[in-house]
Amino acid sequence: MDLKKFIEESIRRDRETAEFFYEVSNIYSELGTIDKSISIKEILLSLNLDNIKKEEIMLSLAKDFHKAGMYDNAIGILEEVFLITDDKDNILDLQSHIYSEIKEWKKVLDVQKMKKVKDPDIILFALCNYSKEILDSGDIKRAQLLLKEAELINKNHPHILLHWIDIYLSENNLKEI
């Protein structure tokens, strides 16, 4: 009997075992056996259980995907959770964190704009890094605009100053200091 059939049969006999399997999946996750944790959570979600909050399982599954480096899967699940949750800023924080990890600075900024309570430090960091990305593509003017936007948050922040140096070097065809 495969795992899915075993879980389905166990839950059919006793609905309370769904919570047990969810806890087992969390233990697997804590132990670093992410593949087993993901498998169990995906099975539970496929069963449309009433006694376990779908949102909780999905959020936990997204975190497992994140731990496994499956960023697209994690973001996809978080987008689904975003549609059903009341705690939207928490989901947006997780998305922002993942996008920061994979250096998708434009997406970090897009996610931060959606939050009720914006994090100026994250926005500043993303603006600086996005400016660097744009500068590396050769668009000096746009890179400057992004840094000017970052200056509205904290004009004396070291990241901003370092990126202005990068722009100066780029404008003057200099390599590095």
CSV table of C-alpha atoms in Angstrom, one decimal:
chain,number,residue,atom,x,y,z
A,1,MET,CA,0.0,0.0,0.0
A,2,ASP,CA,1.5,3.4,-1.0
A,3,LEU,CA,1.6,6.3,1.4
A,4,LYS,CA,-1.4,8.1,-0.1
A,5,LYS,CA,-3.7,5.1,0.2
A,6,PHE,CA,-2.5,4.5,3.7
A,7,ILE,CA,-3.2,8.0,4.8
A,8,GLU,CA,-6.6,8.1,3.0
A,9,GLU,CA,-7.6,4.8,4.6
A,10,SER,CA,-6.5,5.9,8.1
A,11,ILE,CA,-8.4,9.1,7.9
A,12,ARG,CA,-11.5,7.3,6.5
A,13,ARG,CA,-11.5,5.2,9.6
A,14,ASP,CA,-10.8,8.0,12.0
A,15,ARG,CA,-10.9,11.7,10.9
A,16,GLU,CA,-8.7,12.7,13.9
A,17,THR,CA,-5.7,10.9,12.3
A,18,ALA,CA,-5.5,13.8,9.8
A,19,GLU,CA,-4.2,16.0,12.6
A,20,PHE,CA,-1.7,13.2,13.6
A,21,PHE,CA,-0.4,13.0,10.0
A,22,TYR,CA,-0.1,16.8,9.8
A,23,GLU,CA,2.0,16.7,13.0
A,24,VAL,CA,4.1,13.9,11.6
A,25,SER,CA,4.8,16.0,8.5
A,26,ASN,CA,6.0,18.8,10.7
A,27,ILE,CA,8.3,16.5,12.6
A,28,TYR,CA,9.8,15.4,9.3
A,29,SER,CA,10.2,19.0,8.3
A,30,GLU,CA,12.0,19.8,11.6
A,31,LEU,CA,14.3,16.8,11.1
A,32,GLY,CA,15.2,18.0,7.6
A,33,THR,CA,13.3,15.2,5.8
A,34,ILE,CA,11.5,17.8,3.7
A,35,ASP,CA,10.5,15.4,0.9
A,36,LYS,CA,8.4,13.3,3.3
A,37,SER,CA,6.9,16.4,4.9
A,38,ILE,CA,5.9,17.7,1.5
A,39,SER,CA,4.5,14.4,0.4
A,40,ILE,CA,2.2,14.1,3.5
A,41,LYS,CA,1.0,17.7,3.3
A,42,GLU,CA,0.2,17.4,-0.5
A,43,ILE,CA,-1.8,14.2,0.3
A,44,LEU,CA,-3.7,16.0,3.1
A,45,LEU,CA,-4.5,18.9,0.8
A,46,SER,CA,-5.8,16.5,-1.9
A,47,LEU,CA,-8.2,15.1,0.6
A,48,ASN,CA,-10.0,18.4,1.3
A,49,LEU,CA,-10.2,17.7,5.0
A,50,ASP,CA,-12.5,19.8,7.2
A,51,ASN,CA,-10.9,19.2,10.5
A,52,ILE,CA,-7.5,20.6,9.6
A,53,LYS,CA,-7.2,24.2,8.4
A,54,LYS,CA,-6.3,24.1,4.8
A,55,GLU,CA,-4.6,27.5,5.2
A,56,GLU,CA,-2.3,26.1,7.9
A,57,ILE,CA,-1.3,23.1,5.9
A,58,MET,CA,-0.7,25.3,2.8
A,59,LEU,CA,1.5,27.8,4.7
A,60,SER,CA,3.5,24.9,6.2
A,61,LEU,CA,3.9,23.4,2.8
A,62,ALA,CA,5.1,26.7,1.3
A,63,LYS,CA,7.7,26.8,4.1
A,64,ASP,CA,8.8,23.3,3.3
A,65,PHE,CA,9.1,24.2,-0.4
A,66,HIS,CA,11.2,27.2,0.6
A,67,LYS,CA,13.5,25.0,2.8
A,68,ALA,CA,13.9,22.6,-0.1
A,69,GLY,CA,14.9,25.5,-2.4
A,70,MET,CA,11.8,25.0,-4.5
A,71,TYR,CA,11.1,28.7,-4.6
A,72,ASP,CA,8.6,28.8,-7.4
A,73,ASN,CA,6.5,26.2,-5.6
A,74,ALA,CA,6.7,28.1,-2.4
A,75,ILE,CA,5.6,31.4,-4.1
A,76,GLY,CA,2.8,29.6,-5.9
A,77,ILE,CA,1.4,28.2,-2.6
A,78,LEU,CA,1.8,31.5,-0.9
A,79,GLU,CA,-0.2,33.2,-3.7
A,80,GLU,CA,-3.0,30.7,-3.1
A,81,VAL,CA,-2.9,31.2,0.7
A,82,PHE,CA,-2.9,35.0,0.1
A,83,LEU,CA,-6.4,34.6,-1.5
A,84,ILE,CA,-7.9,32.8,1.6
A,85,THR,CA,-6.1,34.3,4.6
A,86,ASP,CA,-6.9,37.3,6.7
A,87,ASP,CA,-3.2,37.7,7.6
A,88,LYS,CA,-2.1,39.0,4.2
A,89,ASP,CA,0.9,40.9,5.5
A,90,ASN,CA,2.4,37.7,6.9
A,91,ILE,CA,2.1,36.0,3.6
A,92,LEU,CA,3.6,39.1,1.8
A,93,ASP,CA,6.5,39.0,4.3
A,94,LEU,CA,7.3,35.4,3.4
A,95,GLN,CA,7.1,36.2,-0.3
A,96,SER,CA,9.3,39.2,0.1
A,97,HIS,CA,11.8,37.1,2.0
A,98,ILE,CA,11.9,34.5,-0.7
A,99,TYR,CA,12.2,37.1,-3.5
A,100,SER,CA,15.1,38.6,-1.5
A,101,GLU,CA,16.9,35.3,-1.3
A,102,ILE,CA,16.7,34.7,-5.0
A,103,LYS,CA,17.5,38.4,-5.7
A,104,GLU,CA,14.3,39.3,-7.5
A,105,TRP,CA,14.4,42.9,-6.3
A,106,LYS,CA,11.6,44.2,-8.5
A,107,LYS,CA,9.3,41.5,-7.0
A,108,VAL,CA,10.4,42.4,-3.5
A,109,LEU,CA,9.3,46.0,-4.2
A,110,ASP,CA,6.0,44.9,-5.8
A,111,VAL,CA,5.2,42.7,-2.7
A,112,GLN,CA,6.2,45.5,-0.3
A,113,LYS,CA,3.8,47.9,-2.1
A,114,MET,CA,0.9,45.5,-1.4
A,115,LYS,CA,1.5,45.4,2.4
A,116,LYS,CA,-0.5,47.5,4.8
A,117,VAL,CA,2.6,48.1,7.0
A,118,LYS,CA,5.6,48.5,4.7
A,119,ASP,CA,9.1,47.8,5.9
A,120,PRO,CA,11.3,50.8,5.0
A,121,ASP,CA,14.5,48.8,5.6
A,122,ILE,CA,13.5,46.1,3.2
A,123,ILE,CA,12.3,48.6,0.6
A,124,LEU,CA,15.6,50.6,0.9
A,125,PHE,CA,17.7,47.4,0.5
A,126,ALA,CA,15.6,46.2,-2.5
A,127,LEU,CA,15.8,49.6,-4.2
A,128,CYS,CA,19.6,49.7,-3.8
A,129,ASN,CA,20.0,46.2,-5.1
A,130,TYR,CA,17.5,46.8,-8.0
A,131,SER,CA,19.4,49.9,-8.8
A,132,LYS,CA,22.6,47.9,-9.0
A,133,GLU,CA,20.9,45.3,-11.2
A,134,ILE,CA,19.7,48.1,-13.5
A,135,LEU,CA,23.1,49.8,-13.6
A,136,ASP,CA,24.7,46.5,-14.6
A,137,SER,CA,22.3,46.3,-17.5
A,138,GLY,CA,23.6,49.7,-18.6
A,139,ASP,CA,20.7,52.0,-17.7
A,140,ILE,CA,22.4,54.6,-15.5
A,141,LYS,CA,19.5,57.1,-15.5
A,142,ARG,CA,17.0,54.5,-14.2
A,143,ALA,CA,19.5,53.3,-11.6
A,144,GLN,CA,19.9,56.9,-10.4
A,145,LEU,CA,16.1,57.3,-10.1
A,146,LEU,CA,15.9,54.2,-8.0
A,147,LEU,CA,18.6,55.5,-5.6
A,148,LYS,CA,16.8,58.8,-5.4
A,149,GLU,CA,13.7,56.9,-4.3
A,150,ALA,CA,15.8,55.1,-1.7
A,151,GLU,CA,17.1,58.4,-0.5
A,152,LEU,CA,13.6,59.4,0.4
A,153,ILE,CA,13.7,56.6,3.1
A,154,ASN,CA,17.2,57.4,4.4
A,155,LYS,CA,19.6,59.5,2.3
A,156,ASN,CA,22.6,58.7,4.5
A,157,HIS,CA,22.3,54.9,4.4
A,158,PRO,CA,25.6,53.2,3.6
A,159,HIS,CA,24.0,51.1,0.8
A,160,ILE,CA,22.8,54.2,-1.0
A,161,LEU,CA,26.2,55.8,-0.7
A,162,LEU,CA,28.0,52.7,-2.0
A,163,HIS,CA,25.6,52.5,-5.0
A,164,TRP,CA,26.2,56.2,-5.8
A,165,ILE,CA,29.9,55.4,-6.0
A,166,ASP,CA,29.1,52.5,-8.4
A,167,ILE,CA,27.1,54.9,-10.6
A,168,TYR,CA,29.9,57.5,-10.5
A,169,LEU,CA,32.4,54.8,-11.5
A,170,SER,CA,30.1,53.6,-14.3
A,171,GLU,CA,29.4,57.1,-15.6
A,172,ASN,CA,33.2,57.8,-15.8
A,173,ASN,CA,34.1,54.4,-17.2
A,174,LEU,CA,36.2,53.6,-14.2
A,175,LYS,CA,36.6,50.0,-13.0
A,176,GLU,CA,36.7,50.1,-9.2
A,177,ILE,CA,38.3,52.2,-6.5
